[in-house]
């Protein structure tokens, strides 16, 4: 979830370190899985991951819950 990165005003060195590690991890990843179009867009625009490395995969309900 990118909400804490996009919407929260975070201060302090610990939060800066956490954001740095999160961003660095996403930038170093071979592929990034996004669970929605909004997350895919945020990862691309806010973090700077190239679109070719982002895969959007929607969550699917377990077949046991099918009608």
Short mmCIF file of N, CA and C in Angstrom, two decimals:
data_model
loop_
_atom_site.label_atom_id
_atom_site.label_comp_id
_atom_site.label_asym_id
_atom_site.label_seq_id
_atom_site.Cartn_x
_atom_site.Cartn_y
_atom_site.Cartn_z
N UNK A 1 0.85 -1.18 0.00
CA UNK A 1 0.00 0.00 0.00
C UNK A 1 0.89 1.23 0.00
N UNK A 2 0.64 2.11 -0.93
CA UNK A 2 1.46 3.32 -1.08
C UNK A 2 0.87 4.51 -0.33
N UNK A 3 -0.25 4.31 0.36
CA UNK A 3 -0.91 5.42 1.05
C UNK A 3 -0.02 6.13 2.04
N UNK A 4 0.76 5.39 2.81
CA UNK A 4 1.63 6.02 3.81
C UNK A 4 2.74 6.83 3.15
N UNK A 5 3.13 6.46 1.95
CA UNK A 5 4.17 7.20 1.23
C UNK A 5 3.58 8.43 0.55
N UNK A 6 2.42 8.27 -0.04
CA UNK A 6 1.82 9.34 -0.85
C UNK A 6 1.14 10.41 0.00
N UNK A 7 0.45 10.01 1.07
CA UNK A 7 -0.41 10.95 1.78
C UNK A 7 0.11 11.45 3.12
N UNK A 8 0.97 10.71 3.80
CA UNK A 8 1.41 11.11 5.13
C UNK A 8 2.59 12.06 5.08
N UNK A 9 2.57 13.04 5.97
CA UNK A 9 3.72 13.94 6.15
C UNK A 9 4.57 13.32 7.25
N UNK A 10 5.71 12.79 6.87
CA UNK A 10 6.55 12.08 7.82
C UNK A 10 7.85 12.86 8.02
N UNK A 11 8.27 12.95 9.27
CA UNK A 11 9.48 13.68 9.59
C UNK A 11 10.39 12.81 10.45
N UNK A 12 11.63 13.22 10.55
CA UNK A 12 12.59 12.51 11.39
C UNK A 12 13.49 11.60 10.58
N UNK A 13 14.65 11.31 11.15
CA UNK A 13 15.63 10.52 10.43
C UNK A 13 15.19 9.07 10.26
N UNK A 14 14.45 8.52 11.21
CA UNK A 14 13.99 7.13 11.07
C UNK A 14 13.01 6.98 9.92
N UNK A 15 12.11 7.92 9.79
CA UNK A 15 11.16 7.88 8.68
C UNK A 15 11.87 8.09 7.35
N UNK A 16 12.86 8.97 7.34
CA UNK A 16 13.64 9.18 6.11
C UNK A 16 14.38 7.91 5.72
N UNK A 17 14.95 7.23 6.70
CA UNK A 17 15.66 5.97 6.44
C UNK A 17 14.70 4.90 5.93
N UNK A 18 13.53 4.81 6.53
CA UNK A 18 12.53 3.84 6.10
C UNK A 18 12.10 4.10 4.65
N UNK A 19 11.85 5.34 4.32
CA UNK A 19 11.46 5.70 2.95
C UNK A 19 12.59 5.40 1.97
N UNK A 20 13.82 5.71 2.36
CA UNK A 20 14.98 5.43 1.52
C UNK A 20 15.08 3.93 1.22
N UNK A 21 14.96 3.11 2.26
CA UNK A 21 15.06 1.65 2.08
C UNK A 21 13.92 1.12 1.22
N UNK A 22 12.72 1.61 1.44
CA UNK A 22 11.56 1.18 0.67
C UNK A 22 11.75 1.52 -0.81
N UNK A 23 12.13 2.76 -1.07
CA UNK A 23 12.34 3.22 -2.45
C UNK A 23 13.49 2.45 -3.10
N UNK A 24 14.57 2.29 -2.39
CA UNK A 24 15.74 1.57 -2.93
C UNK A 24 15.37 0.13 -3.26
N UNK A 25 14.60 -0.51 -2.39
CA UNK A 25 14.19 -1.88 -2.64
C UNK A 25 13.35 -2.01 -3.90
N UNK A 26 12.41 -1.08 -4.08
CA UNK A 26 11.58 -1.11 -5.28
C UNK A 26 12.38 -0.83 -6.54
N UNK A 27 13.33 0.09 -6.45
CA UNK A 27 14.14 0.42 -7.63
C UNK A 27 15.09 -0.71 -8.01
N UNK A 28 15.52 -1.50 -7.03
CA UNK A 28 16.45 -2.60 -7.30
C UNK A 28 15.74 -3.89 -7.71
N UNK A 29 14.44 -3.96 -7.47
CA UNK A 29 13.69 -5.18 -7.77
C UNK A 29 13.62 -5.43 -9.27
N UNK A 30 13.68 -6.70 -9.63
CA UNK A 30 13.54 -7.07 -11.04
C UNK A 30 12.12 -6.82 -11.52
N UNK A 31 11.14 -7.12 -10.67
CA UNK A 31 9.72 -6.89 -10.97
C UNK A 31 9.05 -6.39 -9.69
N UNK A 32 8.05 -5.54 -9.88
CA UNK A 32 7.23 -5.05 -8.78
C UNK A 32 5.79 -5.44 -9.08
N UNK A 33 5.13 -6.05 -8.11
CA UNK A 33 3.73 -6.45 -8.29
C UNK A 33 2.84 -5.39 -7.63
N UNK A 34 1.91 -4.87 -8.40
CA UNK A 34 0.95 -3.89 -7.90
C UNK A 34 -0.43 -4.54 -7.85
N UNK A 35 -1.16 -4.29 -6.78
CA UNK A 35 -2.47 -4.93 -6.61
C UNK A 35 -3.61 -4.09 -7.18
N UNK A 36 -3.30 -2.91 -7.70
CA UNK A 36 -4.33 -2.07 -8.30
C UNK A 36 -3.68 -1.09 -9.28
N UNK A 37 -4.51 -0.47 -10.09
CA UNK A 37 -4.02 0.54 -11.03
C UNK A 37 -3.45 1.74 -10.28
N UNK A 38 -4.08 2.12 -9.17
CA UNK A 38 -3.59 3.25 -8.38
C UNK A 38 -2.20 2.96 -7.81
N UNK A 39 -2.00 1.75 -7.30
CA UNK A 39 -0.69 1.38 -6.77
C UNK A 39 0.35 1.35 -7.88
N UNK A 40 -0.02 0.81 -9.03
CA UNK A 40 0.90 0.77 -10.17
C UNK A 40 1.34 2.19 -10.56
N UNK A 41 0.37 3.08 -10.63
CA UNK A 41 0.64 4.47 -11.00
C UNK A 41 1.54 5.15 -9.95
N UNK A 42 1.27 4.91 -8.66
CA UNK A 42 2.08 5.51 -7.60
C UNK A 42 3.52 4.99 -7.62
N UNK A 43 3.68 3.69 -7.83
CA UNK A 43 5.02 3.11 -7.88
C UNK A 43 5.80 3.71 -9.05
N UNK A 44 5.12 3.92 -10.14
CA UNK A 44 5.77 4.51 -11.32
C UNK A 44 6.08 5.99 -11.10
N UNK A 45 5.10 6.76 -10.67
CA UNK A 45 5.26 8.22 -10.59
C UNK A 45 5.99 8.69 -9.33
N UNK A 46 5.68 8.09 -8.18
CA UNK A 46 6.27 8.55 -6.92
C UNK A 46 7.65 7.95 -6.70
N UNK A 47 7.79 6.66 -6.94
CA UNK A 47 9.05 5.98 -6.68
C UNK A 47 9.98 6.05 -7.89
N UNK A 48 9.43 6.02 -9.10
CA UNK A 48 10.25 6.11 -10.30
C UNK A 48 10.62 4.79 -10.93
N UNK A 49 9.86 3.74 -10.60
CA UNK A 49 10.11 2.43 -11.21
C UNK A 49 9.62 2.47 -12.66
N UNK A 50 10.43 2.01 -13.61
CA UNK A 50 10.00 2.01 -15.01
C UNK A 50 8.76 1.14 -15.21
N UNK A 51 7.81 1.57 -16.04
CA UNK A 51 6.57 0.83 -16.25
C UNK A 51 6.78 -0.61 -16.70
N UNK A 52 7.82 -0.88 -17.44
CA UNK A 52 8.08 -2.24 -17.93
C UNK A 52 8.38 -3.22 -16.80
N UNK A 53 8.76 -2.73 -15.63
CA UNK A 53 9.10 -3.61 -14.51
C UNK A 53 7.95 -3.76 -13.51
N UNK A 54 6.81 -3.13 -13.79
CA UNK A 54 5.66 -3.21 -12.88
C UNK A 54 4.62 -4.13 -13.49
N UNK A 55 4.14 -5.08 -12.70
CA UNK A 55 3.08 -5.99 -13.13
C UNK A 55 1.87 -5.77 -12.22
N UNK A 56 0.73 -5.55 -12.84
CA UNK A 56 -0.51 -5.37 -12.09
C UNK A 56 -1.22 -6.70 -12.03
N UNK A 57 -1.43 -7.19 -10.81
CA UNK A 57 -2.10 -8.48 -10.61
C UNK A 57 -3.19 -8.26 -9.56
N UNK A 58 -4.43 -8.46 -9.97
CA UNK A 58 -5.54 -8.28 -9.04
C UNK A 58 -5.67 -9.49 -8.12
N UNK A 59 -6.11 -9.23 -6.90
CA UNK A 59 -6.38 -10.31 -5.96
C UNK A 59 -7.61 -11.08 -6.43
N UNK A 60 -7.56 -12.37 -6.30
CA UNK A 60 -8.70 -13.20 -6.72
C UNK A 60 -9.25 -13.94 -5.50
N UNK A 61 -10.56 -14.07 -5.41
CA UNK A 61 -11.13 -14.81 -4.29
C UNK A 61 -10.82 -16.30 -4.42
N UNK A 62 -10.74 -16.95 -3.30
CA UNK A 62 -10.54 -18.39 -3.28
C UNK A 62 -11.73 -19.05 -3.97
N UNK A 63 -11.50 -20.07 -4.81
CA UNK A 63 -12.61 -20.75 -5.51
C UNK A 63 -13.68 -21.31 -4.56
N UNK A 64 -13.33 -21.57 -3.32
CA UNK A 64 -14.32 -22.07 -2.36
C UNK A 64 -15.45 -21.09 -2.13
N UNK A 65 -15.21 -19.81 -2.43
CA UNK A 65 -16.23 -18.79 -2.19
C UNK A 65 -17.07 -18.49 -3.43
N UNK A 66 -16.88 -19.24 -4.49
CA UNK A 66 -17.67 -19.03 -5.71
C UNK A 66 -19.11 -19.46 -5.47
N UNK A 67 -20.02 -18.78 -6.12
CA UNK A 67 -21.45 -19.07 -5.91
C UNK A 67 -21.88 -20.34 -6.61
#
